[in-house]
Short mmCIF file of C-alpha atoms and ligand atoms in Angstrom, two decimals:
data_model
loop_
_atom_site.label_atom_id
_atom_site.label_comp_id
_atom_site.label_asym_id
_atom_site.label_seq_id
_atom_site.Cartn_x
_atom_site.Cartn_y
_atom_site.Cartn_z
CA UNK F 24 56.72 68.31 94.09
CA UNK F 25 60.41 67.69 93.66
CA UNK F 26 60.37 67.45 89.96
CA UNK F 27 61.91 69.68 87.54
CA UNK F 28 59.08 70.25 84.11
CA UNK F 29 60.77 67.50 82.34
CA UNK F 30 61.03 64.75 85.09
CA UNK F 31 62.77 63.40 88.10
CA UNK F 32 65.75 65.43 90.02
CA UNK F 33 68.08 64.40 92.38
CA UNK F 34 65.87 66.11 95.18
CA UNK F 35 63.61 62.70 94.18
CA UNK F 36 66.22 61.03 96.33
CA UNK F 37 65.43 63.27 99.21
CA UNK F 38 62.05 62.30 99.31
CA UNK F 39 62.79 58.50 98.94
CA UNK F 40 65.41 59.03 101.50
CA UNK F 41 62.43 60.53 104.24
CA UNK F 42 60.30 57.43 103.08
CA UNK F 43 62.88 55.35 104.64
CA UNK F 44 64.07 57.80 107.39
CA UNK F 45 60.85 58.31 109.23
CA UNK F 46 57.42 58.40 109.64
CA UNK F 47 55.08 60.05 107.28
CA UNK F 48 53.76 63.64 107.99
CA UNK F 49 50.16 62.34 107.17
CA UNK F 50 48.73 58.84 107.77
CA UNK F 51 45.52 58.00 106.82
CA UNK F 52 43.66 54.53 108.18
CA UNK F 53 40.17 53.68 106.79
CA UNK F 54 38.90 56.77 106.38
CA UNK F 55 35.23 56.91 105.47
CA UNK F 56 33.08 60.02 104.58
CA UNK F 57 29.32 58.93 103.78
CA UNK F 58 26.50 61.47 103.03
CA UNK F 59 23.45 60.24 104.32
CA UNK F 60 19.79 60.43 102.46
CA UNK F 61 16.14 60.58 103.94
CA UNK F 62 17.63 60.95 107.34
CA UNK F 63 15.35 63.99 108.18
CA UNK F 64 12.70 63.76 110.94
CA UNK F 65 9.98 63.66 108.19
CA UNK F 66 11.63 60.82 106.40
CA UNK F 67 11.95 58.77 109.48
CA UNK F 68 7.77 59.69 110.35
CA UNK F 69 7.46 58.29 106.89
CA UNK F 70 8.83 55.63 107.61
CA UNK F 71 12.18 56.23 104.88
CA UNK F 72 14.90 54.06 105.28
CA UNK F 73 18.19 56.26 105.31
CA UNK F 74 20.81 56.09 102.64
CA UNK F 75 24.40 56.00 103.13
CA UNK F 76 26.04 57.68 99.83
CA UNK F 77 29.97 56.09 100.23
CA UNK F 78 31.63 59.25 99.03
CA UNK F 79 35.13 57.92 100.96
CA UNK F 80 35.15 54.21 101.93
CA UNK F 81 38.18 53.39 103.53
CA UNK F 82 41.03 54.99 102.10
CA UNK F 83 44.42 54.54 103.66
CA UNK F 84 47.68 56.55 102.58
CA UNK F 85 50.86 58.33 103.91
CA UNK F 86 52.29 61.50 102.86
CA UNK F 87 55.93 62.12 103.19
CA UNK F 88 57.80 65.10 104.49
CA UNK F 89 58.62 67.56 101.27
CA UNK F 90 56.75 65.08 98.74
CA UNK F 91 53.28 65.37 96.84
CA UNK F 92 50.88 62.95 96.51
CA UNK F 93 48.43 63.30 93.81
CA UNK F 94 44.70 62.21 94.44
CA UNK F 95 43.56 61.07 91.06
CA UNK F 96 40.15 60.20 89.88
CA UNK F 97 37.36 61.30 88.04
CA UNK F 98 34.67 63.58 89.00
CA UNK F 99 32.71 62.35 91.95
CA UNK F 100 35.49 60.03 92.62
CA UNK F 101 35.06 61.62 96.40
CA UNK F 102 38.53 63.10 96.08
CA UNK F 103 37.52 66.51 97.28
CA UNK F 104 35.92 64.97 100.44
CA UNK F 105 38.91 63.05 101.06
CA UNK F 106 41.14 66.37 101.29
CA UNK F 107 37.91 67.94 103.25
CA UNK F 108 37.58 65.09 105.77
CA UNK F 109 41.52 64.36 106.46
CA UNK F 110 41.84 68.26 107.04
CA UNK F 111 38.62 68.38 109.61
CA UNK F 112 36.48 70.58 107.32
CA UNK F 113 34.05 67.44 107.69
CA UNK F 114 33.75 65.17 110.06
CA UNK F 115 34.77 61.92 108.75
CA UNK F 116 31.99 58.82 109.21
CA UNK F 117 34.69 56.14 110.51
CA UNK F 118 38.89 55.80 110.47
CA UNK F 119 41.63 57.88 111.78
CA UNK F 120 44.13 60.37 110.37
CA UNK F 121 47.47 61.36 112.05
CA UNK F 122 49.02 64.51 111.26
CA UNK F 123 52.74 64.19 112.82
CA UNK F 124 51.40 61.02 114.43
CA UNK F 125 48.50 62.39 116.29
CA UNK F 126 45.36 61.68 115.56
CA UNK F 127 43.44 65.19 114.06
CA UNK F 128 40.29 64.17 114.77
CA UNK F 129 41.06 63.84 118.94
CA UNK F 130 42.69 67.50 118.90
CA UNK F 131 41.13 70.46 120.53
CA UNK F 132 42.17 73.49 122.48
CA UNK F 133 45.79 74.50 121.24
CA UNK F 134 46.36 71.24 119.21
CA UNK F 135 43.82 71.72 117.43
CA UNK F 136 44.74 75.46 116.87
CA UNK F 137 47.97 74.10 116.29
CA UNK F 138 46.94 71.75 113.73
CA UNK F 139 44.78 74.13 111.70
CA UNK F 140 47.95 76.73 111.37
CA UNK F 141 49.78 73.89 109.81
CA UNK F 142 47.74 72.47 107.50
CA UNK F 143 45.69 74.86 105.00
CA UNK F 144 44.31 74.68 101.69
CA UNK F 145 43.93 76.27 98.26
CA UNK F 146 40.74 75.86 96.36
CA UNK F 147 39.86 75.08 93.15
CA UNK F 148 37.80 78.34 92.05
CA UNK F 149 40.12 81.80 92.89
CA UNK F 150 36.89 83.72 91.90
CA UNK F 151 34.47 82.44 95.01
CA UNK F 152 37.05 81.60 97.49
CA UNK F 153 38.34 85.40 97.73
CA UNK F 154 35.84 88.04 99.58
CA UNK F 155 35.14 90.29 96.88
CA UNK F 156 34.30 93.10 99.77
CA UNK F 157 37.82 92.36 100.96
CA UNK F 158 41.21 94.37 99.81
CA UNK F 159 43.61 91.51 99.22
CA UNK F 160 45.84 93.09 101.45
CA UNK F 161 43.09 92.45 104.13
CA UNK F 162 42.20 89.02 102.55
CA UNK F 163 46.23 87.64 103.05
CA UNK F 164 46.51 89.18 106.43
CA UNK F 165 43.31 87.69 107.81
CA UNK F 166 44.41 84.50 109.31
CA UNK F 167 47.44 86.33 110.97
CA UNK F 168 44.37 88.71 112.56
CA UNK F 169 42.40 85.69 113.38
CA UNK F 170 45.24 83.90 115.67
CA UNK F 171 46.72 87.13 116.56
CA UNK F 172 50.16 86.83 115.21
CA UNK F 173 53.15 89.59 115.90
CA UNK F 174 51.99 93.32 115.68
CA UNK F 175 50.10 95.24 113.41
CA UNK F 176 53.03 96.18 111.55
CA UNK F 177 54.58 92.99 111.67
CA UNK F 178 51.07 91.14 110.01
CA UNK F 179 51.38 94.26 107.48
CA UNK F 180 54.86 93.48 106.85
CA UNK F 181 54.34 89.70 106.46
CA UNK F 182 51.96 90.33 103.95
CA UNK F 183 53.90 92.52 101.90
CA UNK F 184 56.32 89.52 101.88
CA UNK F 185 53.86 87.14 101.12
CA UNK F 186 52.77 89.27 98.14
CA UNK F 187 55.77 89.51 96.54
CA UNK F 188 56.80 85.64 97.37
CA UNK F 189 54.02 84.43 95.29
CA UNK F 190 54.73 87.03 92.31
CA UNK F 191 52.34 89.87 92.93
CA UNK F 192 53.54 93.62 93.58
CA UNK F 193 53.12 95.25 97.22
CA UNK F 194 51.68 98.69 95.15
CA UNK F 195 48.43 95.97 94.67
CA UNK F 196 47.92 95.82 98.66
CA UNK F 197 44.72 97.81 98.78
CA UNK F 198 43.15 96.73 95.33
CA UNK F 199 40.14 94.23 95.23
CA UNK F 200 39.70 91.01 93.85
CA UNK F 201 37.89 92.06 90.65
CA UNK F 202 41.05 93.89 89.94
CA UNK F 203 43.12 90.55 89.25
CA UNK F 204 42.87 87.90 86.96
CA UNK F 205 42.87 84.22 87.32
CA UNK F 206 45.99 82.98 88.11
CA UNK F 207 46.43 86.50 90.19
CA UNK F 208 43.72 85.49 92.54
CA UNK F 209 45.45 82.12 92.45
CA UNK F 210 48.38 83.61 93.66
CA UNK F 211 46.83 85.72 96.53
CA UNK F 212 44.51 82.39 97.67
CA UNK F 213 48.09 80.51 97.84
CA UNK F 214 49.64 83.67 99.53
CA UNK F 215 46.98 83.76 102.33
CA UNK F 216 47.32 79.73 102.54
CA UNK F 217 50.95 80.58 103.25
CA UNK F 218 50.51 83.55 105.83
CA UNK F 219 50.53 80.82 109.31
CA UNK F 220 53.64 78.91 107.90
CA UNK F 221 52.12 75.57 107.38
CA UNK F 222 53.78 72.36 106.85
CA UNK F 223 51.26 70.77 104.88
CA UNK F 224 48.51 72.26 102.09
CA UNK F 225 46.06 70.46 100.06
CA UNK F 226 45.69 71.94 96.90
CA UNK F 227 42.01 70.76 95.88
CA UNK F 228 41.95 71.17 91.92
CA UNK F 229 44.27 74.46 92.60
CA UNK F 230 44.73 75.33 88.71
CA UNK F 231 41.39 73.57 86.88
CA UNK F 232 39.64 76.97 86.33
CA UNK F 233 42.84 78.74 85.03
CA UNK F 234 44.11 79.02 81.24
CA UNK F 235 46.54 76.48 80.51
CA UNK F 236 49.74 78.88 80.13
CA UNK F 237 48.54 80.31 83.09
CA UNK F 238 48.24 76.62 85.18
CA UNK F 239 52.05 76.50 84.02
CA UNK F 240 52.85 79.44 85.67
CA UNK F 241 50.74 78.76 89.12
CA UNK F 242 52.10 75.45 88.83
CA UNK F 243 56.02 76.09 88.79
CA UNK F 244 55.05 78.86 92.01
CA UNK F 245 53.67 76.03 93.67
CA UNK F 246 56.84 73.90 92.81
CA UNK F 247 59.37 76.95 94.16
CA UNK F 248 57.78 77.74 97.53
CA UNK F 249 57.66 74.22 98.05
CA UNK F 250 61.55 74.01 97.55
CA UNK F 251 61.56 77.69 99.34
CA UNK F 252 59.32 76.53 102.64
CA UNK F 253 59.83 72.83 102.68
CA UNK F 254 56.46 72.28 101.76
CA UNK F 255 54.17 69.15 101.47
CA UNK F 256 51.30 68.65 99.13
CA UNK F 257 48.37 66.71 98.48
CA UNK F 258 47.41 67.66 95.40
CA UNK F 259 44.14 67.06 94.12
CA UNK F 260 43.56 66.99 90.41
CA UNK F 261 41.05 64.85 87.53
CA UNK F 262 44.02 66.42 85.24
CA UNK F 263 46.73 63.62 84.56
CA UNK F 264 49.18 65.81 82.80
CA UNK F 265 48.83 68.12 85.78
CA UNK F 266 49.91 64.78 88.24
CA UNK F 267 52.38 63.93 85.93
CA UNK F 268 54.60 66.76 86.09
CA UNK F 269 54.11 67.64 89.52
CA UNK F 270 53.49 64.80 91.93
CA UNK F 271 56.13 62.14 93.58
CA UNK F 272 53.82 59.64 93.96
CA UNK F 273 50.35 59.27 92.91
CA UNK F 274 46.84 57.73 94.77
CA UNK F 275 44.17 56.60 92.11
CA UNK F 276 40.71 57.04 93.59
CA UNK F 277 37.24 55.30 91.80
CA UNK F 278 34.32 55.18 93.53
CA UNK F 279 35.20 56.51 96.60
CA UNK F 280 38.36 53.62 97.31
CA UNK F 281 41.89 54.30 95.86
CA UNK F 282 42.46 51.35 93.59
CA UNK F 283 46.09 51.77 92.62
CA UNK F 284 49.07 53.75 94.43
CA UNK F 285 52.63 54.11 93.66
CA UNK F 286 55.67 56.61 92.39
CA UNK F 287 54.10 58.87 89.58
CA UNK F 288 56.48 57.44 87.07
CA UNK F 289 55.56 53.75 87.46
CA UNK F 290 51.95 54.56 87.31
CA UNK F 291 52.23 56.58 84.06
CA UNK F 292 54.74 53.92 82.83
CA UNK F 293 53.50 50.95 83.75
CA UNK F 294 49.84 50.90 85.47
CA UNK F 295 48.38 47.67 87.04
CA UNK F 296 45.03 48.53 87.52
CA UNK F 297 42.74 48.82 84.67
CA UNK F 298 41.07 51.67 85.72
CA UNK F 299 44.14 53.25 85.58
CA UNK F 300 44.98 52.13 82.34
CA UNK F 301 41.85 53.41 81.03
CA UNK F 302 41.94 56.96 82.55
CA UNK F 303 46.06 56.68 81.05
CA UNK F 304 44.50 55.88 77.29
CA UNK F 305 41.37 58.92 77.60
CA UNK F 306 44.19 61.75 78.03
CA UNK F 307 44.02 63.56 74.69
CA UNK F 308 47.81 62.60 72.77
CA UNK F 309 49.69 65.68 71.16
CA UNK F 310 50.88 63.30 68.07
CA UNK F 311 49.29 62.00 65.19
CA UNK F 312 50.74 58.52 65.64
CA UNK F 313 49.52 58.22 69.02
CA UNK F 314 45.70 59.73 68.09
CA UNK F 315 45.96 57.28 65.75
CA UNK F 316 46.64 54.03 67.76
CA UNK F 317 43.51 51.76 69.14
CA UNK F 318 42.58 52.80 72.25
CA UNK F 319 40.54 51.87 75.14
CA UNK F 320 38.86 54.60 76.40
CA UNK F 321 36.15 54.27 79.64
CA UNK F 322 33.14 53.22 78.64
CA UNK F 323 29.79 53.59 80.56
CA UNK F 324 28.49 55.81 83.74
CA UNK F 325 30.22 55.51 86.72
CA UNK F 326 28.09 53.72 89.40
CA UNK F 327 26.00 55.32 92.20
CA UNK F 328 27.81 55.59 95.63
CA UNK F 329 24.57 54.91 96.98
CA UNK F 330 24.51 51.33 95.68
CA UNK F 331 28.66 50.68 94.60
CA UNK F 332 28.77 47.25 92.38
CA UNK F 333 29.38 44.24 94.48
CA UNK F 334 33.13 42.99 94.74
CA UNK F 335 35.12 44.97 92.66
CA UNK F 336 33.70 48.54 92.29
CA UNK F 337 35.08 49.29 88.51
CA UNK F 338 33.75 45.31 87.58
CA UNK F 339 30.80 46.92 85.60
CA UNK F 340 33.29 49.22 82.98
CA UNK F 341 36.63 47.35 83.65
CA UNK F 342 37.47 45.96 79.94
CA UNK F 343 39.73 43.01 81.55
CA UNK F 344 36.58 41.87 83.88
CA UNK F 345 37.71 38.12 84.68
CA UNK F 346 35.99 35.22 83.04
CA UNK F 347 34.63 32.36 84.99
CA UNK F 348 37.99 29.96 84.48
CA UNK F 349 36.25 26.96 83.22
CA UNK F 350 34.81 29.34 80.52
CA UNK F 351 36.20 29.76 76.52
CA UNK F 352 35.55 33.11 75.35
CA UNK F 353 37.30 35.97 74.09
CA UNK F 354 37.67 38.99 76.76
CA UNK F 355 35.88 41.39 74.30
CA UNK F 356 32.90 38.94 74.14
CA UNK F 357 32.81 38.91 77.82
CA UNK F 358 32.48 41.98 78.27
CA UNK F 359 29.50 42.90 76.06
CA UNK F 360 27.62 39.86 77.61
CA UNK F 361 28.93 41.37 80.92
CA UNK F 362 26.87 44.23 79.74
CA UNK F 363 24.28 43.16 78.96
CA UNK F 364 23.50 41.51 81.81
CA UNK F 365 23.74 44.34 84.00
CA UNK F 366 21.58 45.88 81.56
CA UNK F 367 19.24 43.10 82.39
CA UNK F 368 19.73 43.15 85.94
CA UNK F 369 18.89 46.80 86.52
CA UNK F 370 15.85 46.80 83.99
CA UNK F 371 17.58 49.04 81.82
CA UNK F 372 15.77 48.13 78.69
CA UNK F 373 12.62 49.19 77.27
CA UNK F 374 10.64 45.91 75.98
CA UNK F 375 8.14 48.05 74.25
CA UNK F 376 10.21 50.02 72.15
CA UNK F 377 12.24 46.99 70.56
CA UNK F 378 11.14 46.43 67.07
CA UNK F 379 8.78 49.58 67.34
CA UNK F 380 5.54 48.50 66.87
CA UNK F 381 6.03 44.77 65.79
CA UNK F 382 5.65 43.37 68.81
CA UNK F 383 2.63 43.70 71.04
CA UNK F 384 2.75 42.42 74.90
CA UNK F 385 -0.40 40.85 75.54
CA UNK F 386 -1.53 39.79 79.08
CA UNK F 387 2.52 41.22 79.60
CA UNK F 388 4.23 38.13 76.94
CA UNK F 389 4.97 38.35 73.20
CA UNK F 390 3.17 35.36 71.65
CA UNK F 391 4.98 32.48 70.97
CA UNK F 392 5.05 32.81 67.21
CA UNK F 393 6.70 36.10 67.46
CA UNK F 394 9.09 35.12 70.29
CA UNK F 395 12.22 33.98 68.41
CA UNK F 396 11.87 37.57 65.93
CA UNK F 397 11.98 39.70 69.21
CA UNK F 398 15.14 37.97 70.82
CA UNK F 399 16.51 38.83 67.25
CA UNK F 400 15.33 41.98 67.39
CA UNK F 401 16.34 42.62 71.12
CA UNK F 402 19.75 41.09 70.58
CA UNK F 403 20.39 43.46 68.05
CA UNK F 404 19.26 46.22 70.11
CA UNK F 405 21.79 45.44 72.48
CA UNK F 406 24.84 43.95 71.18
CA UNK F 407 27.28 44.94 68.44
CA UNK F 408 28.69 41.98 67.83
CA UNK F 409 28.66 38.20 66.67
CA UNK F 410 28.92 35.99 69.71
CA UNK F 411 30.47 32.32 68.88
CA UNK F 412 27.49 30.15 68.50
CA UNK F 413 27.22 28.71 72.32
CA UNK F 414 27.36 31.96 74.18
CA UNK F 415 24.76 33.37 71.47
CA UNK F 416 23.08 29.96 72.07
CA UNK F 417 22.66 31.40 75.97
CA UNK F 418 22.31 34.93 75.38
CA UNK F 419 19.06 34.04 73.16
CA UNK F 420 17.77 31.86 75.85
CA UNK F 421 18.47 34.42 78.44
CA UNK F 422 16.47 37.24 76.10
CA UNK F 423 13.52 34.49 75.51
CA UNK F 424 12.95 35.11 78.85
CA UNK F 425 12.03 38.79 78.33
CA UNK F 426 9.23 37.63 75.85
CA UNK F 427 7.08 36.90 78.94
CA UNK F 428 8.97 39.94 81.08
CA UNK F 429 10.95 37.30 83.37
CA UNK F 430 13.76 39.55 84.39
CA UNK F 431 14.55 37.74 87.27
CA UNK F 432 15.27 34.78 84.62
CA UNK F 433 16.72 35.87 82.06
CA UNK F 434 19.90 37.51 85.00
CA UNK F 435 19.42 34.41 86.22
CA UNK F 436 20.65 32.52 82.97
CA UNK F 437 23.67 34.83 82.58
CA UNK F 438 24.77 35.23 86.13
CA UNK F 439 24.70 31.04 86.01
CA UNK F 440 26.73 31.01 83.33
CA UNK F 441 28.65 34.34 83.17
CA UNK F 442 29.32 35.50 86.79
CA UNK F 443 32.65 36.70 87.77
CA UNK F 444 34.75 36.41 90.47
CA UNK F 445 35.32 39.99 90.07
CA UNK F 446 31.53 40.71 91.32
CA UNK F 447 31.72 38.15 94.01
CA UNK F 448 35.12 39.58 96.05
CA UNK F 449 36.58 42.60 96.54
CA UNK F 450 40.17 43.04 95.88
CA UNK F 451 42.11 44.36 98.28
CA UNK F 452 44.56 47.33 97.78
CA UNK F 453 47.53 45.35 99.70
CA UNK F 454 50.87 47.13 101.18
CA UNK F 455 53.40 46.26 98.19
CA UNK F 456 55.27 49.41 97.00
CA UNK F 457 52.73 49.93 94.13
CA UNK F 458 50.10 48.49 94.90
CA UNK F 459 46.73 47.67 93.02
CA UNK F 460 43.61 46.33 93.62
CA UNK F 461 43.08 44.50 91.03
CA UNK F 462 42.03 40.23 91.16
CA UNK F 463 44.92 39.98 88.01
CA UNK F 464 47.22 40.64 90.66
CA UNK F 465 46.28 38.45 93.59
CA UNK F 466 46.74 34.46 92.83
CA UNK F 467 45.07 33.53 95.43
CA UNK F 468 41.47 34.70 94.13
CA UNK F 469 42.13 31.56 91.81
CA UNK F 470 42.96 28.98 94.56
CA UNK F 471 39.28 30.09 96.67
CA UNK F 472 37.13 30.56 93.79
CA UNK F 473 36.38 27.57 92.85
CA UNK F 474 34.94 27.46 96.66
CA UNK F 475 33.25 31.09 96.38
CA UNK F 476 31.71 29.82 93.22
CA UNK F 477 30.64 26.48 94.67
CA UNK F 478 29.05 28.59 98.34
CA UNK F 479 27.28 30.69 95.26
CA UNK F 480 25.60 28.91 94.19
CA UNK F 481 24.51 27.16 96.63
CA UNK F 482 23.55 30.25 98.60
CA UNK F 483 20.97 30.94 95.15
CA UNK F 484 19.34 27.57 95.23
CA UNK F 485 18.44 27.73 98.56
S1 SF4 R 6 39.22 43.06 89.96
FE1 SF4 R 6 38.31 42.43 88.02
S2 SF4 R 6 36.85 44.05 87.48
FE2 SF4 R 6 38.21 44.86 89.05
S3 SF4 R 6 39.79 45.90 87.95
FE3 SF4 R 6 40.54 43.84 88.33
S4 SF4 R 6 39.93 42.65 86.53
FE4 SF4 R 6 38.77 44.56 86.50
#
């Protein structure tokens, strides 16, 4: 956090500078964190397959001496876990993460000590993360009483220190939490994160539950004692403006893979990925001009971990979803048959209910006399727009299909005509300086598509 409020400093330099000096503090390699489900002993007497829910899979970063990286994403993005599993308050599934080039998850005895006095966390919710039984006096000094730092009087004495470092008066010592407000019990959770000297905190959503002039005010503490203790951060946050004005460089997490990665004012300026873009265009604008301008915003549910979207993960709500190349059609069109046909493919469409009671299923089909009035009827269920006459020419024979409930079909029409090489491969994040993974970025998705297209289909028709 080596920004002033209103942007970059010369101490921006600095961290550059220990980018190119030396090796990061933290390096993370393929780190996966998956949940499993119906993994119990009953499951497995019934006979339950387990399910692996991808909540981290295979994230790879650094984090510099004195910088912070922001972990960006929204909810469920797994950027919580990530800060969990890379600080060994889970054990991760697969990968490795170095913490001044050793590997955290081979320490034990000392090193391990060693490793949990240097790298702490603050949480996102001051109210449950305190012991309400617990003076805050006692709450700050706890981890010096746990690994039996100095004297009695010298813990009391760091505390008192600690207290008044992070803005709070040494007459509150012996008050409980229910005494303070918010951003006070903000302050003591960072003071006790602070009592074993760490190098390194994660700060996991550290100011979401506080006012927003409050946020300010936990936010420029955070910025001073980093400056004070030569601190480094990985701060976690769904808040962009929050990243913005307090991160160095910035990680941009969906679905449990960071997708984008690069110095916080490129990303904000210029973003590759259009996830990015998209989370960029849904932050609420102060002036009128700007509410006022068109604007993207993120359509549609994010996807299940437990069953991510082949090839690219954000394929099923990215607006700039690739067309096949051989195909003419505007990108908004694409999209909404894009739609569709995941619609289609996950049976997310209730036959019965389109054109309420005019159509009856008997034996499971429309009759043939009413089929062409219910692919009207269903097309204007589920579009909202004209399509130019040949892709409405396919979409109609793709719904035709439903008359007789051929789901299997009618994907089958679309994905013929329709499929992208965005569902086929996955992009890769690479190891540019900003770096996105993103097929508009990677030429060589064009060269071996025709190929992937070609082993396709092939692999369908037989
Ligand atoms: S790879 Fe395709 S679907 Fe994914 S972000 Fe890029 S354009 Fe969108």
């Amino acid at each position: 956090m080596s920004t002033d409020r209103s942007g970059r400093t010369e101490s921006d330099g600095d961290v550059a500078a220990s980018h190119a000096d030396g090796d990061p503090l933290v390096r993370v390699r393929n780190l996966e964190k998956y949940f499993w489900e119906n993994d119990s002993l009953v499951d497995r007497l019934l006979g339950e397959e387990p399910v692996a829910v991808r909540a981290v899979d295979g994230v790879s970063f650094d984090i510099y001496e004195g910088e912070t990286l922001g972990l960006v994403g929204e909810s469920g993005c797994g950027k919580s876990t990530t800060g969990e599993t890379l600080l060994r308050l889970q054990d991760p599934t697969d990968g490795r993460v170095e913490f001044e080039g050793r590997n955290v998850y081979d320490l034990a005895g000392d090193a391990l000590t060693d490793f949990r006095t240097n790298a702490q966390v603050v949480f996102q919710d001051p109210f449950s993360s305190l012991d309400p039984r617990m003076t805050i006096g006692d709450v700050v000094q706890q981890p010096l009483d746990v690994h039996g730092v100095g004297t009695a009087a010298e813990r009391r004495e760091r505390v008192r220190d600690l207290l008044e470092r992070v803005g709070l008066s040494v007459d509150q010592l012996d008050r409980y939490p229910h005494e303070f407000s918010g951003g006070q019990r903000q302050r003591i959770a960072i003071a006790r994160a602070l009592a074993l000297e760490p190098d390194f905190l994660v700060l996991d959503e550290p100011t979401s539950a506080l006012d927003v002039s409050v946020q300010a005010q936990v936010l420029n503490l955070l910025d001073d004692l980093q400056a004070e203790f030569n601190l480094t951060y990985l701060l976690i946050s769904h808040d962009l403006s929050v990243i913005r004005h307090v991160c160095d460089r910035v990680a941009v997490m969906y679905l449990g893979e960071i997708v984008e990665i690069g110095p916080v004012d490129e990303i904000f300026e210029e973003p590759k990925h259009p996830y990015t873009e998209a989370l960029l265009e849904s932050v609420p604008r102060a002036s009128t001009a700007e509410r006022d301008r068109d604007r993207e915003t993120l359509t549609g549910d994010v996807p299940s971990p437990r069953d991510p979207p082949s090839g690219c993960r954000f394929r099923t709500r990215c607006p700039k979803v690739i067309p096949p190349e051989d195909l003419e059609i505007e990108q908004d069109d694409y999209r909404a048959i894009m739609d569709v046909r995941q619609r289609i493919e996950s049976r997310d469409v209730t036959l019965e209910s389109v054109g309420g009671e005019a159509f009856a299923f008997e034996d499971g089909s429309i009759p043939e006399r009413d089929v062409d009035d219910f692919v009207a009827a269903l097309k204007g269920r589920l579009l909202d727009r004209e399509l130019p006459a040949r892709h409405d020419r396919l979409l109609e024979e793709a719904l035709a299909r439903l008359a007789s409930s051929d789901w299997d079909g009618a994907a089958e029409v679309l994905r013929d005509h329709y499929e992208s090489v965005c569902e086929r491969r996955h992009p890769d994040l690479g190891d540019e300086d900003h770096p996105a993974a993103c097929h508009l970025y990677d030429d060589s998705v064009y060269a071996s598509d025709e190929s992937d297209a070609d082993r396709s289909r092939t692999d369908r028709s037989t």
